[in-house]
Coordinates of C-alpha atoms in Angstrom, one line a residue:
M1 CA 135.2 93.6 89.7
G2 CA 138.2 93.0 89.5
A3 CA 140.2 89.5 89.2
V4 CA 141.1 88.5 92.6
R5 CA 144.9 89.2 93.4
L6 CA 146.9 86.7 93.8
C7 CA 150.2 86.4 96.2
P8 CA 153.4 85.2 95.2
A9 CA 154.1 81.4 95.1
R10 CA 155.9 80.4 98.0
R11 CA 156.6 76.9 100.0
E12 CA 154.3 76.8 103.0
P13 CA 156.1 76.3 106.9
A14 CA 155.3 74.4 109.0
N15 CA 153.6 76.7 111.1
E16 CA 150.7 77.4 108.0
L17 CA 150.6 73.4 107.6
H18 CA 149.3 73.4 111.0
A19 CA 146.7 76.0 110.6
R20 CA 145.4 74.3 107.4
A21 CA 145.1 70.9 109.3
R22 CA 143.1 72.6 112.0
Y23 CA 141.0 74.4 109.3
E24 CA 140.3 71.3 107.5
G25 CA 139.5 69.5 110.6
C26 CA 136.9 72.1 111.4
L27 CA 135.4 72.3 107.5
A28 CA 134.6 68.2 108.1
K29 CA 132.9 69.0 111.0
C30 CA 130.9 71.5 110.1
R31 CA 130.3 71.5 106.5
P32 CA 127.1 70.2 106.5
K33 CA 125.4 72.4 108.8
T34 CA 126.0 75.2 106.8
M35 CA 123.4 76.8 104.2
W36 CA 125.6 76.8 101.2
A37 CA 126.4 72.9 101.5
V38 CA 122.8 72.3 100.9
L39 CA 122.4 74.7 98.2
S40 CA 125.8 73.8 96.4
G41 CA 125.0 70.4 96.5
A42 CA 121.2 70.7 94.9
P43 CA 120.5 69.5 91.8
S44 CA 120.0 71.8 88.9
E45 CA 116.4 72.4 89.1
V46 CA 115.3 73.3 92.9
A47 CA 111.9 73.1 94.6
V48 CA 112.3 77.0 94.9
A49 CA 109.3 79.7 95.6
S50 CA 108.0 81.7 92.3
Q51 CA 110.5 84.5 91.7
L52 CA 110.8 87.1 94.6
R53 CA 112.5 90.2 94.2
I54 CA 114.2 91.2 97.1
T55 CA 116.0 94.4 97.6
I56 CA 119.4 94.4 100.4
I57 CA 120.3 97.8 101.7
G58 CA 124.4 97.1 102.6
A59 CA 127.1 96.0 100.2
G60 CA 128.8 94.4 103.5
V61 CA 129.5 90.5 103.9
A62 CA 125.9 89.8 105.5
G63 CA 124.4 91.5 102.1
L64 CA 126.8 90.0 99.8
V65 CA 126.3 86.3 101.4
A66 CA 122.6 87.0 101.3
A67 CA 122.4 88.1 97.9
Y68 CA 124.6 85.1 97.1
E69 CA 122.3 82.4 98.8
L70 CA 118.8 84.3 97.5
E71 CA 120.2 84.1 93.8
Q72 CA 121.1 80.3 94.3
L73 CA 117.5 79.9 95.0
G74 CA 116.5 81.4 91.9
H75 CA 115.3 85.0 93.3
Q76 CA 116.1 88.2 92.0
V77 CA 118.5 90.8 94.0
E78 CA 119.6 94.0 93.9
I79 CA 122.0 95.7 96.7
L80 CA 121.9 99.2 97.5
E81 CA 125.2 100.7 99.4
G82 CA 125.7 104.1 100.1
S83 CA 128.8 104.5 100.3
S84 CA 131.3 104.3 97.3
R85 CA 132.9 100.7 98.2
I86 CA 131.5 97.0 99.0
G87 CA 132.5 95.2 102.1
G88 CA 131.3 96.9 105.3
R89 CA 133.8 96.4 108.0
I90 CA 135.8 94.2 105.7
Y91 CA 138.4 97.1 104.8
T92 CA 141.8 96.4 103.3
H93 CA 144.0 99.2 102.6
R94 CA 146.6 99.1 100.3
F95 CA 149.4 101.4 100.0
G96 CA 149.5 101.3 96.1
S97 CA 147.5 99.8 93.4
D98 CA 149.3 96.8 92.2
A99 CA 149.0 93.0 93.5
S100 CA 152.9 93.7 95.2
A101 CA 151.2 96.7 96.8
P102 CA 151.6 96.3 101.3
F103 CA 148.6 96.2 102.9
V104 CA 146.5 96.6 106.3
E105 CA 143.7 95.5 107.6
L106 CA 141.6 98.2 108.8
G107 CA 138.7 95.9 109.7
A108 CA 138.3 92.5 109.8
M109 CA 141.7 90.9 110.2
R110 CA 141.4 87.1 111.8
I111 CA 139.2 84.0 112.0
P112 CA 138.8 81.9 114.9
S113 CA 139.1 78.3 113.6
H114 CA 135.5 77.5 115.3
H115 CA 133.8 80.1 113.0
R116 CA 132.6 77.4 111.2
N117 CA 130.3 79.4 108.4
T118 CA 133.4 81.7 107.3
L119 CA 135.6 78.8 106.4
S120 CA 132.6 77.1 104.9
Y121 CA 132.6 80.2 102.2
I122 CA 136.4 80.5 102.1
H123 CA 136.1 77.3 101.2
Q124 CA 133.4 77.3 98.5
L125 CA 134.7 80.8 96.9
G126 CA 138.7 78.8 96.3
L127 CA 140.2 80.6 99.0
D128 CA 141.6 77.7 101.0
H129 CA 145.0 78.0 99.9
K130 CA 145.3 81.4 101.3
L131 CA 144.3 80.6 104.9
E132 CA 147.5 81.1 107.3
T133 CA 148.1 81.3 110.7
F134 CA 147.3 84.3 112.6
K135 CA 149.7 85.4 115.2
T136 CA 148.0 87.7 118.0
L137 CA 148.7 88.9 121.5
F138 CA 151.0 86.8 123.7
S139 CA 151.7 84.6 121.2
D140 CA 155.7 86.3 120.7
A141 CA 157.6 85.7 124.0
A142 CA 159.9 88.5 122.1
A143 CA 157.0 91.5 121.8
Y144 CA 156.6 93.9 124.7
H145 CA 154.2 94.3 127.4
F146 CA 154.1 97.5 129.2
T147 CA 153.9 97.3 133.1
D148 CA 154.1 99.5 136.1
A149 CA 158.0 98.7 135.4
G150 CA 158.2 100.1 131.8
F151 CA 158.3 98.2 128.7
V152 CA 159.6 94.4 129.4
R153 CA 159.6 91.6 126.8
L154 CA 156.9 89.3 127.2
R155 CA 159.4 86.1 128.1
H156 CA 160.5 88.6 131.2
A157 CA 157.2 89.9 132.5
A158 CA 155.4 87.3 134.8
Q159 CA 157.6 88.8 137.8
V160 CA 156.4 92.0 137.2
L161 CA 152.9 91.3 136.6
V162 CA 152.9 88.8 139.4
E163 CA 153.9 91.8 141.7
E164 CA 151.6 93.8 140.3
F165 CA 148.4 91.6 140.7
R166 CA 149.5 90.9 144.4
A167 CA 149.6 94.4 145.0
R168 CA 145.9 94.8 144.2
L169 CA 144.6 92.0 145.9
A170 CA 142.5 92.1 149.4
G171 CA 144.1 89.5 151.3
D172 CA 146.5 86.6 150.7
G173 CA 145.7 82.8 151.1
Y174 CA 146.3 82.1 147.8
R175 CA 148.3 79.3 145.6
D176 CA 151.1 80.2 143.5
E177 CA 149.4 78.7 140.5
E178 CA 146.3 80.6 141.6
I179 CA 148.3 83.6 141.5
L180 CA 149.7 83.1 138.3
F181 CA 146.0 82.2 136.5
G182 CA 144.8 85.3 138.1
T183 CA 148.0 87.4 136.8
W184 CA 147.6 86.1 132.8
L185 CA 144.0 86.7 132.7
T186 CA 144.0 89.9 134.2
A187 CA 147.2 91.1 131.7
I188 CA 144.7 90.0 128.7
G189 CA 142.1 91.7 129.9
N190 CA 144.1 94.8 130.5
A191 CA 145.4 94.9 127.0
I192 CA 142.0 94.2 125.3
A193 CA 139.4 95.5 127.5
P194 CA 137.9 99.0 126.8
A195 CA 138.9 101.6 129.6
N196 CA 135.5 101.9 131.6
F197 CA 135.6 98.1 132.0
R198 CA 139.5 97.6 133.3
D199 CA 139.1 98.2 136.6
S200 CA 135.2 96.2 136.9
I201 CA 137.1 93.1 135.3
F202 CA 140.2 93.0 138.2
E203 CA 137.3 93.0 140.7
D204 CA 135.4 90.2 138.9
I205 CA 138.9 88.5 138.2
S206 CA 139.9 88.5 142.1
L207 CA 136.5 88.4 143.9
E208 CA 134.9 85.7 141.9
L209 CA 137.3 83.8 139.6
L210 CA 140.0 83.1 141.9
K211 CA 137.2 81.8 144.3
L212 CA 136.0 79.3 141.7
V213 CA 139.3 77.8 141.0
K214 CA 140.2 77.0 144.7
G215 CA 140.7 73.7 144.9
I216 CA 141.6 72.5 141.2
D217 CA 145.0 71.3 140.3
L218 CA 146.6 74.4 137.9
T219 CA 149.9 72.6 137.6
P220 CA 149.0 71.1 134.1
F221 CA 149.0 74.3 132.5
L222 CA 151.9 76.3 133.4
R223 CA 154.0 76.9 130.9
G224 CA 157.3 78.4 129.9
D225 CA 161.4 77.8 130.9
H226 CA 160.7 78.4 134.7
K227 CA 156.4 77.6 134.8
D228 CA 155.4 81.3 135.2
R229 CA 153.0 81.4 132.1
F230 CA 149.4 80.1 132.2
D231 CA 147.5 78.4 129.5
L232 CA 144.3 79.8 129.9
H233 CA 142.8 78.5 126.6
G234 CA 143.5 74.9 127.8
F235 CA 142.3 75.5 131.4
F236 CA 138.9 77.0 130.3
A237 CA 138.5 73.9 127.2
A238 CA 139.4 71.6 130.5
Y239 CA 137.1 73.3 133.1
P240 CA 134.3 74.7 130.9
H241 CA 131.9 75.2 133.9
I242 CA 134.2 77.8 135.3
R243 CA 133.0 80.0 132.2
S244 CA 129.4 78.8 132.6
S245 CA 129.6 79.2 136.5
S246 CA 130.6 82.9 136.1
S247 CA 128.3 86.0 135.7
G248 CA 127.1 87.1 132.2
R249 CA 129.3 90.2 132.4
L250 CA 132.0 88.3 133.0
N251 CA 130.9 84.8 131.1
R252 CA 131.4 87.4 127.9
F253 CA 134.6 88.7 128.7
I254 CA 136.0 85.6 128.7
D255 CA 134.4 84.3 125.3
D256 CA 136.2 87.4 123.8
I257 CA 139.2 87.5 125.1
L258 CA 139.9 83.5 124.3
N259 CA 138.7 84.4 121.1
E260 CA 141.3 87.4 120.5
T261 CA 144.1 85.7 122.0
S262 CA 143.3 81.7 120.6
P263 CA 146.4 80.1 118.6
D264 CA 144.1 78.9 116.4
L265 CA 143.1 82.4 114.6
L266 CA 143.5 82.2 111.0
R267 CA 143.7 85.1 108.1
L268 CA 143.9 85.1 104.6
A269 CA 147.4 86.1 103.1
G270 CA 146.7 88.5 100.3
G271 CA 144.0 90.2 101.9
M272 CA 140.8 89.8 103.5
D273 CA 138.9 91.9 101.1
Q274 CA 139.5 88.8 98.6
L275 CA 136.4 87.2 100.4
V276 CA 134.2 90.6 99.6
R277 CA 135.5 90.2 95.5
A278 CA 134.8 86.8 95.5
L279 CA 131.5 87.2 96.6
A280 CA 131.0 89.8 94.4
E281 CA 132.1 88.6 91.5
R282 CA 129.1 85.3 91.7
I283 CA 126.3 87.9 92.1
R284 CA 124.4 88.2 89.2
G285 CA 122.2 91.1 90.0
P286 CA 123.2 94.9 90.3
I287 CA 125.6 96.1 93.3
R288 CA 124.9 99.7 93.0
C289 CA 127.0 102.2 95.3
G290 CA 126.6 105.8 96.3
H291 CA 122.4 105.0 96.7
E292 CA 122.3 106.2 100.2
V293 CA 119.1 104.6 102.0
V294 CA 117.5 107.7 104.1
G295 CA 114.2 106.6 104.9
L296 CA 112.0 102.9 105.1
A297 CA 108.3 102.9 105.4
V298 CA 107.1 99.4 106.4
R299 CA 103.7 98.5 104.5
D300 CA 101.2 95.5 104.5
H301 CA 102.5 94.2 100.9
D302 CA 105.4 96.1 100.6
V303 CA 108.1 98.7 101.8
L304 CA 109.2 102.2 100.6
V305 CA 112.4 103.0 100.5
D306 CA 113.6 106.3 100.3
I307 CA 117.1 107.0 98.3
R308 CA 119.2 109.9 98.1
Q309 CA 120.5 110.8 94.5
G310 CA 122.5 113.8 94.5
D311 CA 120.0 116.5 95.6
H312 CA 117.2 114.9 95.4
I313 CA 115.0 111.7 97.3
V314 CA 113.6 109.0 95.0
T315 CA 111.0 106.6 96.6
K316 CA 111.3 102.9 95.5
R317 CA 108.5 100.3 96.1
C318 CA 110.1 97.5 97.0
D319 CA 108.4 93.8 97.4
Y320 CA 110.9 92.4 100.0
V321 CA 113.6 94.3 101.6
L322 CA 116.5 93.0 103.6
C323 CA 118.0 95.5 105.7
T324 CA 122.0 94.6 106.8
I325 CA 123.3 98.1 107.8
P326 CA 123.9 98.4 111.7
F327 CA 121.6 99.7 113.8
S328 CA 123.6 102.9 114.5
L329 CA 123.0 103.7 111.1
L330 CA 119.5 103.1 110.9
R331 CA 118.3 104.6 114.0
R332 CA 119.4 107.6 111.7
L333 CA 116.9 106.8 108.9
R334 CA 113.5 107.8 108.5
L335 CA 111.7 105.3 109.9
C336 CA 107.5 104.3 109.5
G337 CA 105.4 101.5 110.2
F338 CA 107.9 99.7 112.6
S339 CA 106.7 98.0 115.7
E340 CA 107.5 100.0 119.2
E341 CA 109.6 96.8 120.3
K342 CA 112.0 96.9 116.7
L343 CA 112.0 100.6 117.2
A344 CA 113.3 100.1 120.9
V345 CA 115.9 97.6 119.9
I346 CA 117.0 99.4 117.0
R347 CA 117.7 102.6 119.4
N348 CA 119.6 100.4 122.4
V349 CA 121.5 98.0 120.7
Q350 CA 125.3 99.2 121.5
Y351 CA 127.8 99.7 119.5
W352 CA 131.4 100.1 120.6
S353 CA 134.1 101.9 118.7
A354 CA 137.3 100.7 116.9
T355 CA 140.1 102.4 115.8
K356 CA 143.3 101.5 113.6
V357 CA 146.4 103.4 113.0
A358 CA 148.8 101.9 110.2
F359 CA 152.4 103.1 109.5
L360 CA 153.9 101.9 106.3
C361 CA 157.4 101.6 107.3
A362 CA 160.7 101.2 105.4
E363 CA 161.5 97.8 106.8
P364 CA 160.5 95.5 109.5
F365 CA 162.7 96.7 111.8
W366 CA 161.3 94.6 114.6
V367 CA 162.4 91.8 112.9
R368 CA 165.9 93.1 114.2
D369 CA 164.7 93.3 117.6
G370 CA 163.9 89.5 117.6
I371 CA 160.0 90.2 117.0
D372 CA 158.3 87.4 114.4
G373 CA 155.2 88.8 114.6
G374 CA 152.0 88.7 117.0
A375 CA 151.6 91.7 118.9
S376 CA 152.8 94.3 121.8
F377 CA 150.6 95.7 124.6
I378 CA 151.7 99.5 124.7
G379 CA 149.1 100.4 127.4
G380 CA 147.9 104.3 127.4
R381 CA 145.5 105.2 124.3
V382 CA 147.8 103.7 121.9
R383 CA 146.9 99.7 123.3
Q384 CA 148.2 97.2 121.0
T385 CA 150.1 97.1 117.9
Y386 CA 150.4 94.5 115.7
Y387 CA 153.7 92.8 113.6
P388 CA 151.9 92.0 110.4
P389 CA 153.8 89.4 108.1
V390 CA 155.6 91.2 105.4
E391 CA 153.6 90.0 101.8
G392 CA 154.4 91.4 98.4
D393 CA 157.8 93.1 97.5
P394 CA 159.8 94.0 100.2
D395 CA 161.4 97.1 98.5
R396 CA 157.8 98.7 99.0
G397 CA 157.9 98.6 102.9
A398 CA 156.5 96.6 105.5
V399 CA 153.2 97.9 107.8
L400 CA 153.3 98.2 111.2
L401 CA 149.6 98.1 113.0
A402 CA 150.7 100.5 115.0
S403 CA 147.5 101.1 117.4
Y404 CA 144.4 99.1 117.6
T405 CA 141.9 100.4 120.1
M406 CA 138.5 99.7 121.1
G407 CA 135.5 101.5 123.4
D408 CA 136.6 104.4 125.3
D409 CA 140.1 104.9 123.9
A410 CA 139.0 104.2 120.4
D411 CA 136.8 107.4 120.7
V412 CA 139.3 109.1 122.2
I413 CA 142.2 108.7 119.7
G414 CA 139.4 108.3 116.9
G415 CA 138.2 111.6 117.7
M416 CA 141.4 113.5 116.9
D417 CA 141.9 115.1 113.7
P418 CA 143.9 112.9 111.7
S419 CA 147.3 114.5 111.4
R420 CA 146.9 115.0 115.4
R421 CA 146.1 111.0 115.7
H422 CA 148.8 109.8 113.9
A423 CA 151.3 112.2 115.6
V424 CA 150.0 111.0 118.9
V425 CA 150.5 107.1 117.9
L426 CA 153.8 107.9 116.5
H427 CA 155.1 109.8 119.7
E428 CA 153.8 106.7 122.1
V429 CA 154.8 103.9 119.9
S430 CA 158.4 105.3 119.3
R431 CA 158.6 104.9 123.4
M432 CA 158.7 101.5 122.8
H433 CA 160.5 101.7 118.8
P434 CA 162.4 104.5 118.5
E435 CA 163.4 102.8 115.2
L436 CA 160.4 104.9 114.1
L437 CA 161.6 108.3 115.0
A438 CA 164.9 107.2 112.0
P439 CA 164.5 109.6 109.0
G440 CA 162.8 107.7 106.4
M441 CA 161.4 105.2 108.3
V442 CA 157.6 105.9 108.4
R443 CA 156.7 106.4 104.6
D444 CA 153.0 106.5 104.7
V445 CA 150.2 106.4 107.6
V446 CA 146.5 105.8 107.5
S447 CA 143.7 105.4 110.1
L448 CA 140.3 104.8 110.5
A449 CA 138.1 105.2 113.3
W450 CA 135.3 103.4 113.1
G451 CA 133.2 105.2 115.9
Q452 CA 133.1 108.0 113.6
H453 CA 133.0 106.5 110.2
R454 CA 130.1 107.9 108.6
W455 CA 129.0 104.1 107.1
S456 CA 129.5 102.4 110.5
C457 CA 129.1 104.5 113.5
G458 CA 130.8 102.0 115.5
G459 CA 133.0 98.7 115.2
G460 CA 131.2 96.0 116.3
V461 CA 128.0 95.2 118.8
T462 CA 128.9 94.2 122.7
R463 CA 126.9 92.5 124.7
W464 CA 129.3 92.7 127.5
G465 CA 127.1 92.7 130.9
K466 CA 124.0 91.0 129.9
D467 CA 123.4 87.0 130.8
A468 CA 122.8 84.5 128.4
A469 CA 119.0 85.3 128.2
A470 CA 118.9 89.3 128.0
C471 CA 121.9 88.0 124.6
E472 CA 119.0 86.2 123.1
E473 CA 116.4 88.5 123.7
E474 CA 118.1 91.1 122.2
R475 CA 119.3 88.9 119.1
A476 CA 115.8 87.7 118.3
L477 CA 114.7 90.7 118.4
A478 CA 116.9 92.4 116.2
A479 CA 116.6 89.6 113.6
R480 CA 112.8 89.8 113.8
P481 CA 111.3 90.7 110.4
E482 CA 108.7 93.6 110.2
K483 CA 106.2 92.3 107.8
R484 CA 108.2 92.0 104.4
L485 CA 111.1 93.8 105.7
F486 CA 113.9 91.6 107.1
F487 CA 117.1 92.3 108.7
A488 CA 120.6 90.9 109.0
G489 CA 123.9 91.7 110.2
E490 CA 126.3 91.0 113.1
H491 CA 123.8 92.8 115.4
C492 CA 121.3 90.1 114.5
S493 CA 123.8 87.2 115.2
S494 CA 125.0 85.5 118.7
T495 CA 128.4 86.3 117.4
T496 CA 128.7 90.1 117.9
A497 CA 131.5 91.6 116.3
W498 CA 132.6 89.1 113.9
M499 CA 132.3 87.8 110.3
E500 CA 130.5 84.9 111.2
G501 CA 128.0 86.6 113.2
A502 CA 127.2 88.2 109.6
I503 CA 127.4 85.3 107.8
E504 CA 125.1 83.8 110.5
S505 CA 122.7 86.3 110.4
A506 CA 122.5 86.4 106.4
I507 CA 121.9 82.5 106.1
H508 CA 118.9 83.2 109.2
A509 CA 117.2 86.1 106.9
V510 CA 117.8 83.8 103.7
R511 CA 115.5 81.2 105.3
E512 CA 113.2 83.6 106.7
I513 CA 112.5 85.4 104.0
T514 CA 111.7 82.1 101.6
R515 CA 110.2 80.3 104.4
D516 CA 106.5 80.7 103.9
E517 CA 106.6 80.6 100.1
P518 CA 105.0 77.9 98.0
R519 CA 107.7 75.4 96.2
T520 CA 107.9 75.0 92.3
P521 CA 110.3 73.5 90.5
V522 CA 113.0 75.9 88.8
A523 CA 116.4 75.4 87.2
V524 CA 118.7 77.5 88.9
A525 CA 122.3 78.0 86.8
R526 CA 125.2 77.0 89.5
H527 CA 128.2 78.1 89.5
H528 CA 131.7 75.9 89.4
M529 CA 134.8 76.7 90.7

């Protein structure tokens, strides 16, 4: 693996110091609970089982974390990856091959500050200094928001959005503060939720949540010069029972939108793929790209793995196997010896699509328009437009994440031929940003449709519409081993569609693999930062 690219030295602005303070506070609370903290604090001789040989399928973050931890316990690991690259749905695309090239995150791009496992690995891998604030939807008042009246600045959107919300309400009798609460929750849901959920979410908000907030003093959560914004994060933190009193469908929705619009989101300056490369550099066993697994047969004392090599299928007998690929891929493989319960959950776990389209622009024209990062809501099929910070050489251009869609919207955009997809997005976003049509403004375009991607077939698992018990049942079944075949990946976690879930599942799988083995002292070489 190549050396980690470092971005140029620079002074830390105040908001980055705040981001680091939030991160360090979280890390101090969570460090003792994470597996790496226990392992990295162990002596050079640790009590481990006789050395196991484990084959890991998939070189995403779950597979890499599991390999790293298993080697720290003294076991022998190899990773089989079907594609030509590692990282899975962590995918930093660079518009050039050198460190100063502009880049865009086509996969994971943000870290909630309460995702303790992810932050713990960032700390252990020496990437703390790269953490900066991630500005998201509704974080920049100068960004645009699409309404029935057209595009308006977020700072001026309240009046239009309130009128739209009132028009859809059946009946009256709500206080102004309650209307603002419903208005901004609906606005966020409309910007984030896939098309097939948007109407039902409004019904849930208007019929269920507005009843739950009756009688609560909402004035402490009004924000803005005209008190026409609503602090949803502060409200749900102060009244957690409102979330727990909601239906399972609505509870999952609230959880997701609060995470995606949190003021405490973080990113890795220089690219999220630094986490992937740092992990890979510390793994001693082979990481074999281009080794596509096409079949798995579970037996009493081993697992047979069918691997495509050119025009031939080679069968490998493995003592232990950890499968980390998405179930959307696993259900396409030839599977033998699996229980009916396991086959059912593999078939039924639901994945939602995600599609991103990014333009390399000659300059960050949005800065002249007063936008200092964050994102706009554009509506239609394009949905969200993000303004990433300009890193590296400014003469190389600036990246606009022109479209980020999920669910049905992502399938429509992702199902297009790439050239048509790019043209459609350019046409739609240029209605909000006509600067894009200036000659030479768009230098390059890249996109990735995870729903149609060969090595993913989905952007992440969703459990919207399920109550807490159903979510836990699905998680437990997804993570349950089949004899010597173990499972990890965000689909096996309580935190689906985030890196945190993939890492959580890897830690759990390592514990499962090593749970019942007899312990003997084995010297383990430690990696020092």
